[in-house]
Amino acid sequence: MRGRKKTNCSTTVIVFARKPQVGKVKTRLAKNVGAEFASQIYFTLLQRTIAQVSKIRQVRKVLMPSNRRHTRWFRRNYSRLGWSVRPQIVGDLGERMEKAVMFELAQDRSVILIGSDVIGHQAKDIEIVCDWLANGTDVV
């Protein structure tokens, strides 16, 4: 983490995630590449997202598994890396996102919510967003 910029943003970064189970993740992709390979792709994307967010200092990091039963797995694998883990609520994606953001806004000045399977997330992008939020931008 040497050389990483310190952000001055009081921010929580939430990552919505799924446990990388064969047949349960990237199901549309699996139709073309097979369930096993799709699961491996998802796991790689999840690990990359966690690694990128983990590079950012002075932000609270929250992993939110989509299934409450998988909370223990995420805690066992990521709590030691400084991640808080709590499950998403039941509901459609919009409801889950709203509840997650509102809960965290009660504790922090700003919240960034990202998915775990987007290849383009980079620590520097999230740091830029933190700066915008710290400087008065309401929504990014």
Coordinates of N, CA, C and O in Angstrom, one line a residue:
M1 N 0.8 -1.2 0.0 CA 0.0 0.0 0.0 C 0.9 1.3 0.0 O 0.4 2.3 0.1
R2 N 2.1 1.1 -0.1 CA 3.0 2.2 -0.1 C 2.7 3.0 -1.4 O 2.5 2.5 -2.5
G3 N 2.7 4.3 -1.2 CA 2.5 5.2 -2.3 C 1.0 5.4 -2.6 O 0.7 6.2 -3.5
R4 N 0.1 4.8 -1.9 CA -1.3 5.0 -2.1 C -1.7 6.4 -1.6 O -1.2 6.8 -0.5
K5 N -2.5 7.1 -2.2 CA -3.0 8.4 -1.8 C -3.9 8.2 -0.6 O -4.7 7.3 -0.6
K6 N -3.8 9.0 0.4 CA -4.7 9.0 1.5 C -5.9 9.8 1.1 O -5.8 10.9 0.7
T7 N -7.1 9.2 1.3 CA -8.3 10.0 1.0 C -8.7 10.7 2.3 O -8.6 10.1 3.3
N8 N -9.3 11.8 2.1 CA -9.8 12.6 3.3 C -11.3 12.4 3.4 O -12.0 13.2 4.1
C9 N -11.9 11.4 2.8 CA -13.3 11.2 2.7 C -13.8 10.3 3.8 O -13.2 9.2 4.0
S10 N -14.8 10.7 4.5 CA -15.4 9.8 5.5 C -16.4 8.9 4.8 O -17.6 9.3 4.7
T11 N -15.9 7.8 4.3 CA -16.8 7.1 3.3 C -16.8 5.6 3.7 O -15.8 5.0 4.2
T12 N -17.9 5.0 3.4 CA -18.1 3.5 3.4 C -18.2 3.0 2.0 O -18.9 3.6 1.2
V13 N -17.4 2.0 1.7 CA -17.5 1.4 0.4 C -18.2 0.0 0.6 O -17.7 -0.8 1.4
I14 N -19.3 -0.2 0.0 CA -20.1 -1.4 0.1 C -19.9 -2.2 -1.2 O -20.0 -1.6 -2.3
V15 N -19.6 -3.5 -1.0 CA -19.5 -4.4 -2.2 C -20.6 -5.4 -2.0 O -20.6 -6.2 -1.1
F16 N -21.5 -5.4 -3.0 CA -22.5 -6.5 -3.0 C -21.9 -7.7 -3.7 O -21.2 -7.6 -4.7
A17 N -22.0 -8.9 -3.0 CA -21.3 -10.0 -3.5 C -22.2 -11.3 -3.4 O -23.2 -11.3 -2.6
R18 N -21.8 -12.3 -4.1 CA -22.3 -13.7 -4.0 C -21.2 -14.6 -3.6 O -20.1 -14.4 -4.1
K19 N -21.5 -15.7 -3.0 CA -20.5 -16.7 -2.7 C -20.3 -17.4 -4.1 O -21.3 -17.7 -4.8
P20 N -19.1 -17.6 -4.5 CA -18.8 -18.1 -5.8 C -19.1 -19.6 -5.9 O -18.2 -20.5 -5.9
Q21 N -20.4 -20.0 -6.1 CA -20.8 -21.4 -6.2 C -21.1 -21.7 -7.6 O -21.8 -21.0 -8.3
V22 N -20.7 -22.9 -8.0 CA -20.9 -23.4 -9.4 C -22.5 -23.5 -9.6 O -23.2 -24.0 -8.7
G23 N -22.9 -22.9 -10.7 CA -24.3 -22.9 -11.0 C -25.2 -21.8 -10.3 O -26.3 -21.7 -10.6
K24 N -24.5 -21.0 -9.5 CA -25.3 -20.0 -8.8 C -24.8 -18.5 -9.1 O -25.4 -17.6 -8.7
V25 N -23.7 -18.4 -9.8 CA -23.2 -17.1 -10.2 C -22.9 -17.1 -11.7 O -22.7 -18.1 -12.3
K26 N -23.1 -15.9 -12.3 CA -22.8 -15.7 -13.7 C -23.6 -16.7 -14.6 O -23.0 -17.3 -15.5
T27 N -24.9 -16.9 -14.3 CA -25.6 -18.0 -14.9 C -25.9 -17.7 -16.4 O -25.9 -18.7 -17.2
R28 N -26.0 -16.5 -16.8 CA -26.1 -16.2 -18.3 C -24.8 -16.5 -19.0 O -24.9 -17.1 -20.1
L29 N -23.7 -16.2 -18.4 CA -22.4 -16.5 -19.0 C -22.2 -18.0 -19.0 O -21.7 -18.5 -20.0
A30 N -22.7 -18.7 -18.0 CA -22.5 -20.1 -17.9 C -23.1 -20.9 -19.1 O -22.7 -21.9 -19.5
K31 N -24.2 -20.3 -19.6 CA -24.8 -20.9 -20.8 C -23.8 -21.1 -22.0 O -24.0 -22.0 -22.8
N32 N -22.9 -20.2 -22.0 CA -21.9 -20.2 -23.1 C -20.6 -20.8 -22.8 O -19.9 -21.4 -23.6
V33 N -20.1 -20.7 -21.5 CA -18.8 -21.2 -21.1 C -18.8 -22.3 -20.1 O -17.8 -22.9 -19.8
G34 N -20.0 -22.7 -19.6 CA -20.1 -23.7 -18.6 C -20.2 -23.1 -17.2 O -19.5 -22.1 -16.9
A35 N -20.9 -23.8 -16.3 CA -21.1 -23.3 -14.9 C -19.8 -23.3 -14.1 O -19.5 -22.3 -13.4
E36 N -18.9 -24.3 -14.3 CA -17.6 -24.3 -13.6 C -16.7 -23.1 -14.0 O -16.2 -22.4 -13.1
F37 N -16.6 -22.9 -15.3 CA -15.7 -21.7 -15.7 C -16.4 -20.4 -15.3 O -15.7 -19.5 -14.9
A38 N -17.7 -20.3 -15.4 CA -18.4 -19.1 -15.0 C -18.1 -18.8 -13.5 O -17.9 -17.6 -13.2
S39 N -18.2 -19.8 -12.7 CA -17.9 -19.6 -11.3 C -16.5 -19.2 -11.1 O -16.2 -18.3 -10.2
Q40 N -15.5 -19.7 -11.8 CA -14.1 -19.3 -11.7 C -14.0 -17.9 -12.1 O -13.2 -17.1 -11.5
I41 N -14.6 -17.5 -13.2 CA -14.6 -16.1 -13.6 C -15.1 -15.1 -12.5 O -14.5 -14.1 -12.2
Y42 N -16.3 -15.5 -11.9 CA -16.9 -14.7 -10.9 C -15.9 -14.6 -9.7 O -15.7 -13.5 -9.1
F43 N -15.3 -15.7 -9.3 CA -14.4 -15.7 -8.1 C -13.2 -14.7 -8.4 O -12.8 -14.0 -7.5
T44 N -12.7 -14.8 -9.6 CA -11.6 -13.9 -10.0 C -12.0 -12.4 -9.9 O -11.3 -11.6 -9.4
L45 N -13.2 -12.1 -10.4 CA -13.7 -10.8 -10.4 C -13.9 -10.3 -8.9 O -13.6 -9.2 -8.5
L46 N -14.5 -11.2 -8.1 CA -14.7 -10.9 -6.7 C -13.4 -10.6 -6.0 O -13.2 -9.6 -5.3
Q47 N -12.4 -11.4 -6.2 CA -11.1 -11.2 -5.6 C -10.4 -9.9 -6.1 O -9.8 -9.2 -5.3
R48 N -10.6 -9.6 -7.3 CA -10.0 -8.4 -7.9 C -10.7 -7.2 -7.3 O -10.0 -6.2 -6.9
T49 N -12.0 -7.2 -7.1 CA -12.7 -6.1 -6.5 C -12.3 -5.9 -5.1 O -12.0 -4.8 -4.7
I50 N -12.2 -7.0 -4.3 CA -11.8 -6.9 -2.9 C -10.4 -6.3 -2.8 O -10.1 -5.5 -2.0
A51 N -9.5 -6.8 -3.7 CA -8.1 -6.3 -3.7 C -8.0 -4.8 -4.0 O -7.3 -4.0 -3.4
Q52 N -8.8 -4.3 -5.0 CA -8.8 -2.9 -5.4 C -9.3 -2.0 -4.2 O -8.7 -1.0 -3.9
V53 N -10.4 -2.4 -3.7 CA -11.0 -1.6 -2.6 C -10.1 -1.7 -1.3 O -9.9 -0.7 -0.6
S54 N -9.5 -2.8 -1.1 CA -8.6 -3.0 0.0 C -7.4 -2.1 0.0 O -6.8 -1.7 1.0
K55 N -7.0 -1.6 -1.2 CA -5.9 -0.7 -1.3 C -6.2 0.7 -0.8 O -5.2 1.5 -0.5
I56 N -7.4 1.0 -0.6 CA -7.8 2.4 -0.2 C -7.8 2.5 1.3 O -8.5 1.7 2.0
R57 N -7.0 3.4 1.8 CA -7.0 3.6 3.2 C -8.1 4.6 3.6 O -8.6 5.4 2.8
Q58 N -8.4 4.6 4.9 CA -9.3 5.5 5.5 C -10.7 5.4 4.9 O -11.4 6.5 4.8
V59 N -11.2 4.3 4.4 CA -12.6 4.1 4.1 C -13.0 2.8 4.8 O -12.2 1.9 5.1
R60 N -14.2 2.8 5.2 CA -14.8 1.6 5.8 C -15.2 0.7 4.7 O -15.8 1.1 3.7
K61 N -14.9 -0.6 4.8 CA -15.2 -1.6 3.8 C -16.2 -2.6 4.3 O -16.0 -3.2 5.3
V62 N -17.3 -2.7 3.6 CA -18.4 -3.6 4.0 C -18.7 -4.5 2.8 O -19.0 -4.1 1.7
L63 N -18.6 -5.8 3.0 CA -19.0 -6.8 2.1 C -20.4 -7.3 2.4 O -20.7 -7.6 3.6
M64 N -21.3 -7.3 1.5 CA -22.7 -7.7 1.7 C -23.1 -8.9 0.8 O -23.4 -8.7 -0.3
P65 N -23.0 -10.1 1.4 CA -23.4 -11.2 0.6 C -25.0 -11.2 0.3 O -25.7 -10.7 1.2
S66 N -25.4 -11.7 -0.8 CA -26.8 -11.7 -1.2 C -27.6 -12.7 -0.4 O -28.8 -12.6 -0.3
N67 N -26.9 -13.7 0.1 CA -27.6 -14.8 0.9 C -27.1 -14.8 2.3 O -25.9 -14.9 2.5
R68 N -28.0 -14.6 3.2 CA -27.7 -14.5 4.7 C -26.8 -15.8 5.1 O -25.9 -15.7 5.9
R69 N -27.1 -16.9 4.5 CA -26.4 -18.2 4.9 C -24.9 -18.1 4.6 O -24.2 -18.9 5.1
H70 N -24.5 -17.2 3.7 CA -23.1 -17.2 3.2 C -22.3 -16.2 4.0 O -21.1 -16.0 3.8
T71 N -22.9 -15.5 5.0 CA -22.3 -14.5 5.7 C -21.0 -15.0 6.5 O -20.0 -14.4 6.4
R72 N -21.1 -16.2 7.0 CA -20.0 -16.8 7.7 C -18.8 -17.1 6.8 O -17.7 -16.8 7.1
W73 N -19.1 -17.6 5.6 CA -18.1 -17.8 4.6 C -17.3 -16.5 4.3 O -16.1 -16.5 4.3
F74 N -18.0 -15.4 4.1 CA -17.4 -14.2 3.8 C -16.6 -13.6 5.0 O -15.5 -13.1 4.8
R75 N -17.2 -13.8 6.2 CA -16.4 -13.3 7.3 C -15.1 -14.1 7.5 O -14.1 -13.5 7.8
R76 N -15.2 -15.4 7.3 CA -14.0 -16.3 7.5 C -12.9 -15.9 6.5 O -11.7 -15.9 6.8
N77 N -13.3 -15.5 5.3 CA -12.4 -15.2 4.2 C -11.9 -13.8 4.1 O -10.8 -13.5 3.6
Y78 N -12.7 -12.8 4.6 CA -12.4 -11.4 4.4 C -12.3 -10.5 5.6 O -11.8 -9.4 5.5
S79 N -12.8 -11.0 6.7 CA -12.7 -10.1 7.9 C -11.3 -9.8 8.3 O -11.0 -8.7 8.7
R80 N -10.4 -10.8 8.2 CA -9.0 -10.6 8.5 C -8.3 -9.5 7.6 O -7.3 -9.0 8.0
L81 N -9.0 -9.2 6.5 CA -8.5 -8.2 5.6 C -9.1 -6.8 5.9 O -8.9 -5.9 5.1
G82 N -9.8 -6.7 7.0 CA -10.4 -5.4 7.4 C -11.8 -5.2 6.9 O -12.3 -4.0 7.0
W83 N -12.4 -6.2 6.4 CA -13.8 -6.0 5.9 C -14.8 -6.4 6.9 O -14.7 -7.4 7.6
S84 N -15.8 -5.5 7.1 CA -17.0 -5.9 7.8 C -17.9 -6.6 6.9 O -17.9 -6.4 5.7
V85 N -18.7 -7.6 7.4 CA -19.5 -8.4 6.6 C -20.9 -8.4 7.2 O -21.1 -8.7 8.4
R86 N -21.9 -8.1 6.4 CA -23.3 -8.2 6.9 C -24.1 -8.5 5.7 O -23.8 -8.0 4.6
P87 N -25.2 -9.3 5.8 CA -26.0 -9.7 4.7 C -26.9 -8.6 4.1 O -27.2 -7.7 4.9
Q88 N -27.2 -8.8 2.9 CA -28.2 -7.9 2.3 C -29.6 -8.3 2.8 O -29.8 -9.4 3.2
I89 N -30.5 -7.3 2.8 CA -31.9 -7.6 3.2 C -32.6 -8.4 2.1 O -32.0 -8.5 0.9
V90 N -33.7 -8.9 2.3 CA -34.5 -9.6 1.3 C -35.2 -8.5 0.5 O -35.7 -7.5 1.1
G91 N -35.3 -8.7 -0.8 CA -36.1 -7.8 -1.7 C -35.4 -7.7 -3.0 O -34.4 -8.4 -3.3
D92 N -36.0 -6.9 -3.9 CA -35.4 -6.7 -5.2 C -34.1 -5.9 -5.1 O -33.8 -5.3 -4.0
L93 N -33.4 -5.8 -6.1 CA -32.1 -5.2 -6.1 C -32.2 -3.7 -5.6 O -31.4 -3.3 -4.8
G94 N -33.1 -3.0 -6.1 CA -33.3 -1.6 -5.8 C -33.5 -1.5 -4.3 O -32.9 -0.6 -3.6
E95 N -34.4 -2.3 -3.7 CA -34.6 -2.3 -2.3 C -33.4 -2.6 -1.5 O -33.1 -1.9 -0.5
R96 N -32.7 -3.6 -1.9 CA -31.5 -4.0 -1.2 C -30.4 -2.9 -1.2 O -29.8 -2.6 -0.2
M97 N -30.3 -2.3 -2.4 CA -29.3 -1.2 -2.5 C -29.7 0.0 -1.6 O -28.9 0.6 -0.9
E98 N -31.0 0.4 -1.7 CA -31.5 1.5 -0.9 C -31.2 1.3 0.6 O -30.7 2.1 1.3
K99 N -31.6 0.1 1.1 CA -31.4 -0.2 2.5 C -30.0 -0.2 2.9 O -29.6 0.3 4.0
A100 N -29.1 -0.8 2.1 CA -27.7 -0.8 2.4 C -27.1 0.6 2.5 O -26.4 0.9 3.5
V101 N -27.5 1.4 1.5 CA -26.9 2.8 1.5 C -27.5 3.6 2.7 O -26.7 4.3 3.4
M102 N -28.8 3.5 3.0 CA -29.4 4.2 4.1 C -28.8 3.8 5.4 O -28.5 4.7 6.3
F103 N -28.6 2.5 5.6 CA -28.0 2.0 6.9 C -26.6 2.6 7.0 O -26.2 3.1 8.1
E104 N -25.8 2.6 6.0 CA -24.4 3.1 6.1 C -24.4 4.6 6.2 O -23.5 5.2 6.9
L105 N -25.3 5.3 5.5 CA -25.3 6.8 5.7 C -25.6 7.3 7.1 O -25.2 8.4 7.5
A106 N -26.2 6.4 7.9 CA -26.5 6.8 9.3 C -25.2 6.7 10.1 O -25.1 7.3 11.2
Q107 N -24.1 6.1 9.5 CA -22.9 6.0 10.2 C -21.7 6.8 9.6 O -20.8 7.1 10.2
D108 N -21.9 7.1 8.3 CA -20.8 7.8 7.6 C -21.4 9.0 6.8 O -22.5 9.0 6.5
R109 N -20.5 9.8 6.4 CA -20.9 11.0 5.6 C -21.3 10.6 4.2 O -22.1 11.3 3.5
S110 N -20.6 9.6 3.6 CA -20.9 9.2 2.2 C -20.7 7.7 2.1 O -20.0 7.1 2.8
V111 N -21.4 7.2 1.0 CA -21.4 5.8 0.7 C -21.1 5.5 -0.8 O -21.7 6.2 -1.6
I112 N -20.3 4.6 -1.1 CA -20.1 4.1 -2.4 C -20.5 2.6 -2.5 O -20.1 1.9 -1.6
L113 N -21.4 2.3 -3.4 CA -21.9 0.9 -3.5 C -21.5 0.4 -4.9 O -21.8 1.0 -5.9
I114 N -20.8 -0.7 -4.9 CA -20.3 -1.3 -6.1 C -20.7 -2.8 -6.1 O -20.8 -3.4 -5.1
G115 N -20.7 -3.4 -7.3 CA -20.9 -4.8 -7.5 C -19.5 -5.5 -7.4 O -18.5 -4.8 -7.6
S116 N -19.5 -6.8 -7.3 CA -18.3 -7.5 -7.1 C -17.8 -8.1 -8.4 O -16.7 -8.6 -8.5
D117 N -18.6 -7.9 -9.5 CA -18.2 -8.6 -10.7 C -18.0 -7.7 -11.9 O -18.2 -8.1 -13.1
V118 N -17.6 -6.5 -11.7 CA -17.3 -5.5 -12.7 C -15.8 -5.4 -12.8 O -15.1 -5.0 -11.9
I119 N -15.2 -5.7 -14.0 CA -13.8 -5.8 -14.1 C -13.1 -4.5 -14.0 O -11.9 -4.4 -13.6
G120 N -13.8 -3.4 -14.3 CA -13.1 -2.1 -14.4 C -12.9 -1.4 -13.1 O -12.2 -0.3 -13.1
H121 N -13.3 -1.9 -12.0 CA -13.1 -1.1 -10.7 C -11.6 -1.0 -10.4 O -10.9 -2.1 -10.4
Q122 N -11.2 0.2 -10.1 CA -9.8 0.4 -9.7 C -9.8 1.3 -8.5 O -10.6 2.1 -8.4
A123 N -8.8 1.0 -7.6 CA -8.7 1.8 -6.4 C -8.7 3.3 -6.7 O -9.4 4.1 -6.0
K124 N -7.9 3.7 -7.7 CA -7.8 5.2 -8.1 C -9.2 5.7 -8.4 O -9.5 6.9 -8.1
D125 N -10.1 5.0 -9.1 CA -11.4 5.5 -9.4 C -12.2 5.7 -8.2 O -12.9 6.7 -8.1
I126 N -12.1 4.8 -7.2 CA -12.9 5.0 -6.0 C -12.3 6.1 -5.2 O -13.1 6.9 -4.6
E127 N -11.0 6.3 -5.2 CA -10.4 7.5 -4.5 C -10.9 8.8 -5.1 O -11.1 9.8 -4.4
I128 N -11.0 8.8 -6.4 CA -11.5 10.0 -7.1 C -13.0 10.3 -6.6 O -13.3 11.5 -6.3
V129 N -13.8 9.3 -6.6 CA -15.1 9.5 -6.1 C -15.2 10.0 -4.7 O -16.0 10.8 -4.3
C130 N -14.3 9.4 -3.8 CA -14.2 9.9 -2.5 C -13.9 11.4 -2.4 O -14.5 12.1 -1.6
D131 N -13.0 11.8 -3.2 CA -12.6 13.2 -3.2 C -13.8 14.1 -3.7 O -14.1 15.1 -3.1
W132 N -14.5 13.6 -4.7 CA -15.7 14.4 -5.2 C -16.7 14.5 -4.0 O -17.3 15.5 -3.8
L133 N -17.0 13.4 -3.4 CA -18.0 13.4 -2.3 C -17.5 14.3 -1.1 O -18.3 15.0 -0.5
A134 N -16.2 14.2 -0.8 CA -15.7 15.1 0.3 C -15.8 16.5 -0.1 O -15.9 17.4 0.8
N135 N -15.8 16.9 -1.3 CA -15.8 18.2 -1.8 C -17.2 18.7 -2.1 O -17.3 19.8 -2.8
G136 N -18.2 18.0 -1.7 CA -19.6 18.5 -1.8 C -20.4 17.9 -2.9 O -21.6 18.3 -3.0
T137 N -19.9 17.1 -3.7 CA -20.8 16.4 -4.7 C -21.7 15.5 -3.9 O -21.3 14.7 -3.1
D138 N -23.0 15.6 -4.2 CA -24.0 14.8 -3.5 C -24.1 13.3 -4.0 O -24.2 12.4 -3.2
V139 N -24.0 13.2 -5.3 CA -24.2 11.8 -5.9 C -23.3 11.7 -7.1 O -23.1 12.6 -7.9
V140 N -22.6 10.5 -7.1 CA -21.7 10.3 -8.3 C -22.2 9.0 -8.9 O -22.5 8.0 -8.2

